[in-house]
């Protein structure tokens, strides 16, 4: 029942509509003034907005702002204000309606057998220790190991009846409660034209070097002055206070470089701060501010900077301490209000005149046309009132009275208008229910219906909704919606021409109990907490992995800090679970309105509670059962004590297993599985168990966060909530769909009312996610997690630990068993598989390290030249992705050559652009210049050997000696891939030493999987060229990196192969017979043809789009030569007179575990040209092979050529014949 008449009270003049004190009621005053929003139909009438009697000071304030609205041009004109006012009126009626008309008005169809929150809490508590002991501090807490047998009971053994909030509410001893409403304003955003918008006695304090957190880093729908706030460079320049409301003053620079990252990046660099302070703000201060004020303000950037870091002047001080609260610490200084106009004018003049020199030598007006924004937040209690008019009157008296309307951009101002509904308590202390605290929770179904209703108010505005589940409950949830800007509708822009809704939200006030809202803290939300499942050794391994395997690294993160954070979160939960006084928690809705529209509505009487009761006092009776009333309430009414106990018990369900997992890692030391149990006197937790514990902790931590808050189901949590989902693969061209698998816990919530973990999802005997379930999960990267705990790091650690401890050990152990039983052939086969597995994993680790290191060198170059000008390298990025893929691609000399071609072209373009136009004539752009965009022959810097002459120039042997088996351990010996190598070697020697040394097998195979490497020595893992006589001595280190890569030496094993063993024919071409042997190229012949095909291969593969539009002759020239050369290098050939009649791809047998075989040295180390004698000339090269005869290269080339137009029928027939001969059912040697 709405009780507007009985509960409305006469309001004081200061809290009424602008003229209620003069005319007795708002309705009469509205009639005397006219209705600008609803009845005025033309611009001439609208222009008289300020035509109000001026008897009262309050009327003068509002009249000034209405006059400012009228004076300032608007894109949509008066009609827009009228239309937007009508939309806001419908929003007020829809969003703030205390009843709901959603289809679920009859409540969710539930079975008769359901249980309440109290019953659920009691049911779960039977299997848990007392909550006080679970949340207790270290030393007093219960032993989580004692509760391990009960995991299944409180996590999975759900009761037969689902949880029902409807039954919970209906079972309460009371029939109903009375709910009342408070209106308020929460946030204020004011776009100002000048600092003179601050009126006396307003108090403005100019500040310097603000904290990054004061910047706006999240995307905002509102756009004061038309600016994208989160992506426009800005900084805070101070604060001011109007009658108790503190505003931050932000200064935006529309011409500054746009930022797409966090708040620390959309602020100013120290260089720009120097420009701002030394060239703009401080000169303006010294020109316009009196001496008695000026004397307190530092006069230069350097002095300001020194004062801001003054704590460093004390030995051992790393930050400001409590006793440092002083003017030097705050760097905040008062500016008299009377000087603000002149001061701002001077700031704008100097900002418009100042020019910033770019690296390209251009002078840009970085600070030109600066814009001001005043903002204040968390003002709900400041502006609380029973009516919308009442809180606007407070807003007028507290905020508008302290501002100069003519200096405010009235179309760039917004208010967050909201209300809070809460159960009212009887005023009499003797009331029987006085001490019964209540908590209101929004119904999730009603929030869904609310979104549909708001979408219907302005269908042209696209509202994007985020929904949040409350405390893992099916039927409780909150809602946040914001407009998605489009060409048709952009309601957050000051020049919007069509009405719309900016943003709206509904949330539970109880969230403040389980978090720290003003600091944006959330219980258990740190992404580092799951790392407590690892011991110190594993954390160190993970920290090393986090460095992209670039260098040996000692983590500053230690386990004790994580434990302290975990205990602090438990302390918060302990404080909640042991509450003795429970508050009333209400619910809140909030919507963002334009200030100019809402003031015009107020002046027009549209917010008068007498005419529009939905804006006035609201108080109604809420029955606990729907049978008593036809009303459908959009929220649940529950005892606060019941909610707190339920949430605390939910949290304990996940916290107790987490304590157990973390305790295991802290008490036990990880030990390899290869160590026999008999040799260990104490129980040990192996690395595999720790990794399984980590994934389990990752799940339980996410569930713990959801259990104590309103939390959104993010896409990266799909693996938790959905059983399956579909994604589209990345990449160019047609992208396929892939199905991902998850745990599907969201379906369990839908059927059970809250969360339970299915029995088959866990290994209850070992205490972790079942391995058969885990291996099928697709766990996405979680951006909320700490970098150290990201999935790529954990997967790399898993490869280091799980692969070694399980797969490799299994193969090696089986090989040892077969060997001991006399089955030598089977033993060698299994040992070979184990060695190949180890070699591939070590090579993959080296590839990722190698490419990450290359990326770091290029990133350093970008930092020197300018990140905005020098982009990332697409080919390098692609190589990193290919290397990290499940089926990875081996980087080769071809990869490096392509990366350098791209890098050199981009570098030359940037350096050429940086040359001043006036000096271009003097700049060396001759063909011999080192800034020609074509890749110089000296790049990349390929190394050659002088000591390893054939036949001792095996690439695999050289690589092994160069990287893995140096005479003396190098300074970079702790790199990840070397740790992995030693780990494999250790397991092999403990298991299979009788089958031969690990290095003997490994050294023969590693060259097949690592085909490009850095030049290194004892002290440097990445060698660079430093010769001053070289053309590149002054270039960035990226272009001076030295590389080793092999050249391809065609295997001679098939030189005696008769043609009949390959192609059985009745007749052979003239000159060929069944006994004919193939032509095998020498290394030098192969190298000559490979260099000949290279330009054609690049033109066809990299320039296919341009070639497709070229003339027919050019296409034929490239393709005919490419096809001929490809036929020669693809494998042994049979033919006569330079023709190719038969061909088969190279058949390469990798060296066996025991060695031997002439194919062992098909990859060789290039030899310096000066050391190649006539005797070894034909089999020795001084350059690596760029285009290896791999399947990807040869078949990819043939496929691409076939897509080009202009081929003759003869050429196409030859092309298809060659592809058939070389395709070999996919069994090509690579």
Coordinates of C-alpha atoms in Angstrom, one line a residue, residues 268-793:
X268 CA 51.4 12.7 -17.8
X269 CA 55.0 11.6 -18.0
X270 CA 57.5 13.4 -15.9
X271 CA 58.7 15.2 -19.0
X272 CA 55.2 16.5 -19.6
X273 CA 54.8 17.4 -16.0
X274 CA 57.9 19.5 -16.3
X275 CA 56.4 21.3 -19.3
X276 CA 53.1 21.8 -17.5
X277 CA 54.6 23.1 -14.2
X278 CA 57.6 25.1 -15.5
X279 CA 56.0 26.6 -18.6
X280 CA 52.3 26.9 -17.7
X281 CA 51.1 26.6 -14.1
X282 CA 54.0 28.1 -12.1
X283 CA 54.5 31.1 -14.5
X284 CA 50.7 31.7 -14.2
X285 CA 51.0 31.5 -10.4
X286 CA 53.8 34.1 -10.3
X287 CA 52.0 36.4 -12.6
X288 CA 48.5 36.4 -10.9
X289 CA 48.8 35.3 -7.3
X290 CA 49.8 37.7 -4.4
X291 CA 53.2 37.5 -2.8
X292 CA 51.9 36.2 0.5
X293 CA 50.5 33.2 -1.4
X294 CA 53.3 32.9 -3.9
X295 CA 56.0 32.6 -1.3
X296 CA 54.7 29.2 -0.1
X297 CA 54.6 27.6 -3.6
X298 CA 57.8 26.1 -5.0
X299 CA 59.0 28.1 -8.0
X300 CA 60.2 25.3 -10.3
X301 CA 59.5 21.7 -11.3
X302 CA 62.8 20.6 -9.9
X303 CA 62.0 22.0 -6.5
X304 CA 58.5 20.5 -6.6
X305 CA 60.0 17.1 -7.5
X306 CA 62.6 17.3 -4.8
X307 CA 59.9 18.1 -2.2
X308 CA 57.7 15.2 -3.5
X309 CA 60.6 12.8 -2.9
X310 CA 61.8 14.4 0.3
X311 CA 61.3 11.2 2.2
X312 CA 64.4 9.8 0.4
X313 CA 66.5 12.4 2.2
X314 CA 66.1 10.3 5.3
X315 CA 68.3 7.2 5.3
X316 CA 66.4 4.0 4.8
X317 CA 63.1 5.7 4.1
X318 CA 61.3 4.3 1.1
X319 CA 58.0 6.1 1.4
X320 CA 56.2 8.9 3.3
X321 CA 55.6 7.9 7.0
X322 CA 52.8 8.9 9.3
X323 CA 54.7 11.8 10.8
X324 CA 55.2 13.3 7.4
X325 CA 51.7 14.8 7.0
X326 CA 52.8 18.3 6.0
X327 CA 52.6 20.8 3.3
X328 CA 55.7 19.4 1.6
X329 CA 54.1 16.0 1.6
X330 CA 50.8 17.1 0.2
X331 CA 52.2 19.7 -2.2
X332 CA 48.9 21.5 -1.9
X333 CA 48.6 25.3 -1.7
X334 CA 45.6 27.6 -1.3
X335 CA 44.8 30.1 -4.1
X336 CA 42.4 32.9 -3.2
X337 CA 39.1 32.7 -5.0
X338 CA 39.5 36.3 -6.1
X339 CA 42.6 35.4 -8.2
X340 CA 41.2 32.3 -9.8
X341 CA 39.8 34.0 -12.9
X342 CA 43.0 35.8 -13.7
X343 CA 45.0 32.7 -12.9
X344 CA 43.0 30.4 -15.2
X345 CA 43.2 33.0 -18.0
X346 CA 46.9 33.0 -17.7
X347 CA 47.1 29.1 -17.7
X348 CA 45.0 28.9 -20.8
X349 CA 47.1 31.5 -22.7
X350 CA 50.4 29.8 -21.8
X351 CA 49.0 26.3 -22.6
X352 CA 47.8 27.5 -26.0
X353 CA 51.2 29.1 -26.7
X354 CA 53.4 26.2 -25.5
X355 CA 54.7 23.7 -28.0
X356 CA 56.1 20.3 -27.3
X357 CA 58.9 19.0 -29.5
X358 CA 58.4 15.4 -30.7
X359 CA 61.2 13.0 -31.6
X360 CA 60.4 13.8 -35.2
X361 CA 61.2 17.4 -34.6
X362 CA 57.6 18.6 -34.9
X363 CA 56.2 21.2 -32.6
X364 CA 52.8 20.1 -31.4
X365 CA 50.3 22.1 -29.2
X366 CA 50.1 19.3 -26.6
X367 CA 48.4 21.4 -23.9
X368 CA 46.2 23.5 -26.1
X369 CA 42.6 24.2 -25.1
X370 CA 42.8 22.6 -21.6
X371 CA 39.4 21.5 -20.2
X372 CA 38.3 21.4 -16.6
X373 CA 36.2 18.8 -14.8
X374 CA 34.9 18.9 -11.2
X375 CA 33.9 15.6 -9.7
X376 CA 32.7 14.4 -6.3
X377 CA 31.6 10.9 -5.3
X378 CA 30.0 9.0 -2.4
X379 CA 27.6 11.7 -1.4
X380 CA 24.5 9.6 -0.7
X381 CA 24.1 10.6 3.0
X382 CA 25.0 14.2 2.2
X383 CA 21.9 14.6 0.0
X384 CA 19.5 12.1 1.5
X385 CA 15.9 13.3 1.5
X386 CA 12.4 11.9 1.3
X387 CA 11.7 13.5 -2.0
X388 CA 13.5 14.1 -5.3
X389 CA 12.8 17.8 -4.8
X390 CA 14.2 17.7 -1.4
X391 CA 17.5 16.3 -2.4
X392 CA 17.7 18.8 -5.3
X393 CA 17.1 21.6 -2.9
X394 CA 20.0 20.3 -0.8
X395 CA 22.1 20.1 -4.0
X396 CA 21.2 23.7 -4.8
X397 CA 22.1 25.0 -1.4
X398 CA 25.3 23.0 -0.9
X399 CA 26.8 22.8 -4.4
X400 CA 25.2 25.2 -6.8
X401 CA 25.4 28.1 -4.3
X402 CA 29.1 27.8 -4.4
X403 CA 29.4 27.9 -8.2
X404 CA 29.3 30.6 -10.8
X405 CA 26.7 29.4 -13.3
X406 CA 28.1 31.4 -16.2
X407 CA 31.4 29.6 -15.9
X408 CA 29.9 26.1 -16.0
X409 CA 29.3 24.2 -19.2
X410 CA 25.7 23.3 -18.3
X411 CA 25.5 20.6 -21.0
X412 CA 28.6 18.8 -19.6
X413 CA 27.2 18.2 -16.2
X414 CA 25.7 15.0 -14.8
X415 CA 24.2 13.7 -11.5
X416 CA 23.8 10.2 -10.3
X417 CA 20.3 10.3 -8.8
X418 CA 19.4 7.4 -6.6
X419 CA 17.3 6.0 -3.9
X420 CA 17.7 3.5 -1.0
X421 CA 14.8 1.4 0.2
X422 CA 15.1 -0.1 3.7
X423 CA 12.9 -1.7 6.3
X424 CA 11.8 1.1 8.7
X425 CA 12.1 0.5 12.4
X426 CA 9.3 1.7 14.7
X427 CA 10.2 4.8 16.6
X428 CA 9.1 3.4 20.0
X429 CA 11.9 1.7 21.9
X430 CA 9.4 -0.7 23.4
X431 CA 8.4 -2.1 20.1
X432 CA 8.5 -5.9 20.0
X433 CA 10.4 -6.0 16.7
X434 CA 12.7 -3.0 17.3
X435 CA 15.8 -5.0 17.3
X436 CA 15.0 -7.2 14.3
X437 CA 17.4 -6.1 11.6
X438 CA 16.6 -6.9 8.0
X439 CA 18.5 -7.3 4.7
X440 CA 16.9 -6.6 1.3
X441 CA 18.3 -8.4 -1.7
X442 CA 17.3 -7.7 -5.3
X443 CA 15.5 -10.6 -7.2
X444 CA 17.5 -11.6 -10.2
X445 CA 14.4 -12.2 -12.4
X446 CA 13.1 -8.8 -11.6
X447 CA 16.4 -7.2 -12.6
X448 CA 16.1 -8.9 -15.9
X449 CA 12.6 -7.5 -16.4
X450 CA 13.8 -4.1 -15.3
X451 CA 16.4 -4.1 -18.1
X452 CA 13.7 -5.0 -20.6
X453 CA 11.5 -2.1 -19.4
X454 CA 14.4 0.4 -19.5
X455 CA 15.2 -0.7 -23.0
X456 CA 11.6 0.0 -24.0
X457 CA 11.7 3.6 -22.8
X458 CA 14.1 4.7 -25.5
X459 CA 14.4 1.8 -28.0
X460 CA 16.9 3.8 -30.1
X461 CA 19.5 3.7 -27.2
X462 CA 21.3 0.4 -27.0
X463 CA 21.7 -0.5 -23.3
X464 CA 24.4 -3.1 -22.5
X465 CA 23.6 -4.9 -19.2
X466 CA 25.9 -6.7 -16.8
X467 CA 24.2 -9.0 -14.3
X468 CA 25.7 -10.1 -11.0
X469 CA 24.9 -13.1 -8.9
X470 CA 24.6 -12.5 -5.1
X471 CA 26.3 -14.9 -2.7
X472 CA 26.0 -17.9 -5.1
X473 CA 22.2 -17.7 -4.9
X474 CA 20.1 -18.5 -7.9
X475 CA 17.3 -16.1 -7.2
X476 CA 19.3 -13.0 -5.9
X477 CA 21.2 -10.8 -8.2
X478 CA 22.1 -7.2 -9.1
X479 CA 22.2 -5.2 -12.3
X480 CA 24.3 -2.5 -14.1
X481 CA 23.5 -1.1 -17.5
X482 CA 25.0 1.6 -19.6
X483 CA 24.4 3.1 -23.1
X484 CA 26.5 1.9 -26.0
X485 CA 27.4 4.9 -28.0
X486 CA 26.5 4.7 -31.7
X487 CA 26.0 7.1 -34.6
X488 CA 22.2 7.1 -33.9
X489 CA 22.4 7.6 -30.2
X490 CA 25.1 8.9 -27.8
X491 CA 23.3 10.1 -24.7
X492 CA 26.5 10.7 -22.8
X493 CA 27.7 13.4 -25.2
X494 CA 26.9 17.0 -24.4
X495 CA 25.9 17.7 -28.0
X496 CA 23.5 14.7 -28.1
X497 CA 20.6 15.4 -30.4
X498 CA 18.3 12.5 -29.4
X499 CA 17.2 11.6 -25.9
X500 CA 18.4 8.5 -24.2
X501 CA 19.4 6.7 -21.0
X502 CA 23.0 7.0 -19.9
X503 CA 23.4 4.4 -17.2
X504 CA 21.4 2.7 -14.5
X505 CA 22.1 0.2 -11.8
X506 CA 20.5 -1.8 -8.9
X507 CA 22.7 -3.2 -6.2
X508 CA 22.5 -4.5 -2.6
X509 CA 23.7 -2.2 0.2
X510 CA 24.9 -5.3 2.1
X511 CA 28.0 -5.5 -0.1
X512 CA 29.7 -3.0 2.1
X513 CA 29.8 -5.6 4.9
X514 CA 32.1 -7.9 2.9
X515 CA 34.3 -5.4 1.2
X516 CA 35.8 -1.9 1.4
X517 CA 33.8 0.0 -1.2
X518 CA 35.6 3.3 -1.2
X519 CA 38.9 1.6 -1.7
X520 CA 37.5 -0.9 -4.3
X521 CA 38.7 -3.8 -2.1
X522 CA 37.0 -7.2 -2.4
X523 CA 37.5 -10.1 0.0
X524 CA 39.8 -12.8 -1.3
X525 CA 40.1 -11.1 -4.7
X526 CA 43.9 -11.2 -5.0
X527 CA 44.9 -13.3 -7.9
X528 CA 48.1 -14.3 -6.0
X529 CA 46.3 -16.2 -3.2
X530 CA 46.0 -19.6 -5.2
X531 CA 49.9 -19.5 -5.3
X532 CA 49.8 -20.7 -1.7
X533 CA 49.3 -24.1 -3.1
X534 CA 53.0 -24.1 -4.1
X535 CA 55.9 -24.3 -1.7
X536 CA 58.9 -21.9 -1.9
X537 CA 60.7 -24.0 -4.5
X538 CA 57.8 -24.1 -6.8
X539 CA 57.1 -20.4 -6.4
X540 CA 60.7 -19.8 -7.4
X541 CA 60.3 -21.9 -10.5
X542 CA 57.1 -20.0 -11.3
X543 CA 58.8 -16.7 -10.8
X544 CA 61.6 -17.7 -13.2
X545 CA 59.0 -18.8 -15.8
X546 CA 57.3 -15.4 -15.4
X547 CA 60.4 -13.7 -16.7
X548 CA 59.7 -15.2 -20.2
X549 CA 62.7 -17.4 -19.6
X550 CA 64.9 -14.4 -20.5
X551 CA 67.2 -14.5 -17.5
X552 CA 67.8 -16.1 -14.2
X553 CA 65.5 -14.4 -11.7
X554 CA 65.1 -14.3 -7.9
X555 CA 61.5 -13.5 -7.0
X556 CA 60.8 -10.8 -4.4
X557 CA 57.5 -12.5 -3.7
X558 CA 57.8 -14.9 -0.8
X559 CA 55.3 -17.2 0.6
X560 CA 55.1 -15.5 4.0
X561 CA 53.6 -12.4 2.4
X562 CA 50.9 -14.5 0.7
X563 CA 50.1 -16.2 4.0
X564 CA 49.8 -12.8 5.7
X565 CA 47.4 -11.6 3.1
X566 CA 45.4 -14.8 3.4
X567 CA 45.2 -14.4 7.2
X568 CA 44.1 -10.7 6.7
X569 CA 41.2 -11.9 4.5
X570 CA 40.2 -14.5 7.1
X571 CA 40.3 -11.8 9.8
X572 CA 37.7 -9.8 7.9
X573 CA 35.5 -12.9 7.6
X574 CA 36.0 -13.6 11.3
X575 CA 34.8 -10.1 12.1
X576 CA 31.7 -10.6 10.0
X577 CA 30.9 -14.1 11.3
X578 CA 31.1 -13.0 15.0
X579 CA 28.9 -9.8 14.7
X580 CA 26.7 -9.2 17.7
X581 CA 24.9 -6.2 16.3
X582 CA 23.4 -6.5 12.9
X583 CA 22.5 -3.4 10.8
X584 CA 19.5 -2.9 8.5
X585 CA 20.8 -3.4 4.9
X586 CA 18.7 -1.8 2.2
X587 CA 18.8 -1.9 -1.6
X588 CA 19.7 0.8 -4.0
X589 CA 18.9 2.0 -7.5
X590 CA 20.7 4.7 -9.3
X591 CA 20.5 6.5 -12.7
X592 CA 22.7 9.1 -14.3
X593 CA 20.9 12.3 -15.4
X594 CA 22.0 15.5 -17.2
X595 CA 22.0 18.4 -14.8
X596 CA 20.5 20.9 -17.3
X597 CA 17.6 18.6 -17.9
X598 CA 16.9 17.8 -14.3
X599 CA 17.0 21.5 -13.3
X600 CA 14.6 22.4 -16.0
X601 CA 12.3 19.6 -14.9
X602 CA 12.5 20.9 -11.4
X603 CA 11.7 24.4 -12.5
X604 CA 8.8 23.1 -14.5
X605 CA 7.2 21.3 -11.5
X606 CA 7.8 17.8 -13.0
X607 CA 9.4 16.7 -9.7
X608 CA 6.7 18.1 -7.5
X609 CA 5.6 15.2 -5.3
X610 CA 2.0 16.6 -5.2
X611 CA 1.7 16.3 -9.0
X612 CA 4.1 13.3 -9.4
X613 CA 3.9 11.0 -6.3
X614 CA 6.6 8.8 -7.7
X615 CA 9.1 11.5 -6.9
X616 CA 7.9 12.0 -3.3
X617 CA 7.9 10.1 0.0
X618 CA 7.4 6.4 -0.6
X619 CA 6.5 4.0 2.2
X620 CA 4.6 0.7 1.8
X621 CA 3.9 -2.6 3.4
X622 CA 5.6 -5.7 2.1
X623 CA 3.8 -9.0 2.8
X624 CA 6.0 -12.1 3.2
X625 CA 3.7 -14.3 1.1
X626 CA 2.3 -13.5 -2.3
X627 CA -1.0 -15.0 -1.3
X628 CA -1.7 -12.1 1.0
X629 CA -1.4 -9.4 -1.7
X630 CA -1.5 -8.9 -5.4
X631 CA 1.8 -6.9 -5.2
X632 CA 4.9 -8.4 -6.6
X633 CA 7.9 -7.1 -4.7
X634 CA 11.2 -6.9 -6.7
X635 CA 13.4 -7.8 -3.7
X636 CA 13.6 -10.4 -0.9
X637 CA 13.2 -9.4 2.7
X638 CA 15.4 -11.6 5.0
X639 CA 16.7 -11.3 8.5
X640 CA 20.3 -9.9 8.5
X641 CA 21.4 -12.5 11.0
X642 CA 20.2 -15.3 8.6
X643 CA 22.0 -13.7 5.6
X644 CA 25.3 -13.2 7.5
X645 CA 25.3 -16.8 8.9
X646 CA 24.5 -18.2 5.4
X647 CA 27.2 -16.2 3.7
X648 CA 29.7 -17.0 6.4
X649 CA 28.9 -20.7 6.1
X650 CA 29.2 -20.5 2.3
X651 CA 32.6 -19.0 2.7
X652 CA 33.7 -21.6 5.2
X653 CA 32.8 -24.4 2.7
X654 CA 35.6 -23.1 0.4
X655 CA 38.0 -21.6 2.9
X656 CA 38.5 -24.8 4.9
X657 CA 39.7 -26.9 1.8
X658 CA 41.9 -24.0 0.8
X659 CA 43.5 -23.9 4.3
X660 CA 44.1 -27.6 3.9
X661 CA 45.8 -27.2 0.4
X662 CA 47.9 -24.3 1.6
X663 CA 48.9 -26.1 4.8
X664 CA 50.1 -29.1 2.8
X665 CA 52.4 -26.9 0.7
X666 CA 53.8 -25.1 3.7
X667 CA 54.5 -28.2 5.8
X668 CA 56.0 -30.4 3.1
X669 CA 58.8 -30.1 0.6
X670 CA 58.2 -31.0 -3.0
X671 CA 60.2 -34.0 -4.0
X672 CA 60.4 -35.7 -7.5
X673 CA 58.4 -38.9 -8.0
X674 CA 61.5 -40.6 -9.1
X675 CA 62.8 -40.6 -5.6
X676 CA 61.7 -43.9 -3.9
X677 CA 59.6 -43.7 -0.9
X678 CA 62.0 -45.9 1.0
X679 CA 64.7 -43.3 0.8
X680 CA 62.5 -40.7 2.4
X681 CA 61.9 -40.8 6.1
X682 CA 59.1 -38.2 5.9
X683 CA 56.0 -37.8 3.8
X684 CA 56.5 -35.4 0.9
X685 CA 54.2 -33.6 -1.4
X686 CA 55.3 -34.1 -5.0
X687 CA 55.2 -31.3 -7.6
X688 CA 52.3 -33.0 -9.5
X689 CA 50.2 -32.8 -6.4
X690 CA 51.1 -29.2 -5.9
X691 CA 50.0 -28.3 -9.4
X692 CA 46.7 -30.2 -9.1
X693 CA 46.3 -28.3 -5.7
X694 CA 46.9 -25.0 -7.5
X695 CA 44.2 -25.6 -10.0
X696 CA 41.8 -26.7 -7.2
X697 CA 42.8 -23.6 -5.2
X698 CA 42.1 -21.5 -8.3
X699 CA 38.6 -22.9 -8.5
X700 CA 37.9 -22.6 -4.8
X701 CA 39.2 -19.0 -4.6
X702 CA 36.9 -17.9 -7.4
X703 CA 33.9 -19.6 -5.7
X704 CA 35.0 -18.0 -2.4
X705 CA 34.8 -14.5 -4.0
X706 CA 31.4 -15.3 -5.4
X707 CA 30.2 -16.6 -2.0
X708 CA 30.7 -13.2 -0.2
X709 CA 29.8 -10.7 -2.9
X710 CA 27.6 -9.8 -5.9
X711 CA 29.8 -11.1 -8.7
X712 CA 29.5 -11.1 -12.4
X713 CA 30.0 -14.2 -14.5
X714 CA 33.0 -13.1 -16.6
X715 CA 33.9 -14.8 -19.8
X716 CA 37.2 -16.0 -18.4
X717 CA 35.2 -17.9 -15.8
X718 CA 33.3 -19.9 -18.4
X719 CA 35.3 -23.0 -17.4
X720 CA 33.6 -22.8 -14.0
X721 CA 30.0 -22.0 -14.9
X722 CA 29.3 -23.6 -18.3
X723 CA 29.5 -27.2 -19.3
X724 CA 30.4 -26.3 -22.9
X725 CA 30.7 -23.1 -25.0
X726 CA 31.8 -22.3 -28.5
X727 CA 34.5 -19.8 -29.6
X728 CA 35.8 -18.8 -33.0
X729 CA 39.4 -19.4 -33.6
X730 CA 41.8 -16.5 -34.2
X731 CA 43.6 -15.8 -37.4
X732 CA 43.0 -14.5 -40.8
X733 CA 40.6 -15.8 -43.4
X734 CA 37.8 -18.2 -42.6
X735 CA 37.8 -19.0 -38.9
X736 CA 36.4 -22.2 -37.5
X737 CA 34.4 -22.8 -34.4
X738 CA 35.7 -24.7 -31.5
X739 CA 33.9 -26.1 -28.5
X740 CA 35.3 -25.6 -25.1
X741 CA 34.5 -27.6 -22.0
X742 CA 33.9 -26.4 -18.4
X743 CA 32.6 -27.7 -15.1
X744 CA 29.0 -26.5 -15.6
X745 CA 28.5 -25.4 -12.0
X746 CA 26.0 -22.7 -13.2
X747 CA 23.6 -25.5 -14.1
X748 CA 23.9 -26.9 -10.6
X749 CA 23.0 -23.5 -9.1
X750 CA 19.9 -23.3 -11.4
X751 CA 18.6 -26.6 -10.2
X752 CA 19.7 -26.5 -6.6
X753 CA 19.2 -22.8 -5.7
X754 CA 22.9 -22.5 -4.7
X755 CA 26.2 -24.1 -5.5
X756 CA 27.2 -27.8 -5.0
X757 CA 30.2 -29.5 -6.7
X758 CA 29.2 -32.7 -8.6
X759 CA 30.6 -35.9 -7.1
X760 CA 32.6 -36.8 -10.3
X761 CA 34.4 -33.4 -10.5
X762 CA 36.7 -34.1 -7.6
X763 CA 39.1 -36.8 -6.5
X764 CA 37.9 -36.9 -2.9
X765 CA 40.6 -39.3 -1.8
X766 CA 43.4 -36.9 -3.0
X767 CA 41.6 -33.6 -2.5
X768 CA 41.8 -32.0 -5.9
X769 CA 39.9 -31.6 -9.2
X770 CA 39.7 -35.0 -10.8
X771 CA 42.5 -35.4 -13.3
X772 CA 40.2 -36.8 -16.0
X773 CA 38.1 -33.7 -15.6
X774 CA 40.9 -31.2 -15.4
X775 CA 42.6 -32.3 -18.7
X776 CA 39.4 -31.5 -20.6
X777 CA 38.9 -28.0 -19.1
X778 CA 39.7 -24.9 -21.1
X779 CA 40.8 -22.4 -18.5
X780 CA 41.0 -18.9 -20.1
X781 CA 43.4 -16.2 -19.1
X782 CA 42.0 -14.3 -16.1
X783 CA 42.9 -10.5 -16.4
X784 CA 42.0 -10.1 -12.7
X785 CA 44.7 -12.6 -11.7
X786 CA 48.2 -11.5 -10.9
X787 CA 50.7 -11.7 -13.7
X788 CA 52.7 -14.4 -11.9
X789 CA 49.6 -16.7 -11.6
X790 CA 48.5 -16.4 -15.3
X791 CA 47.8 -19.6 -17.1
X792 CA 50.7 -19.5 -19.5
X793 CA 53.1 -19.5 -16.5

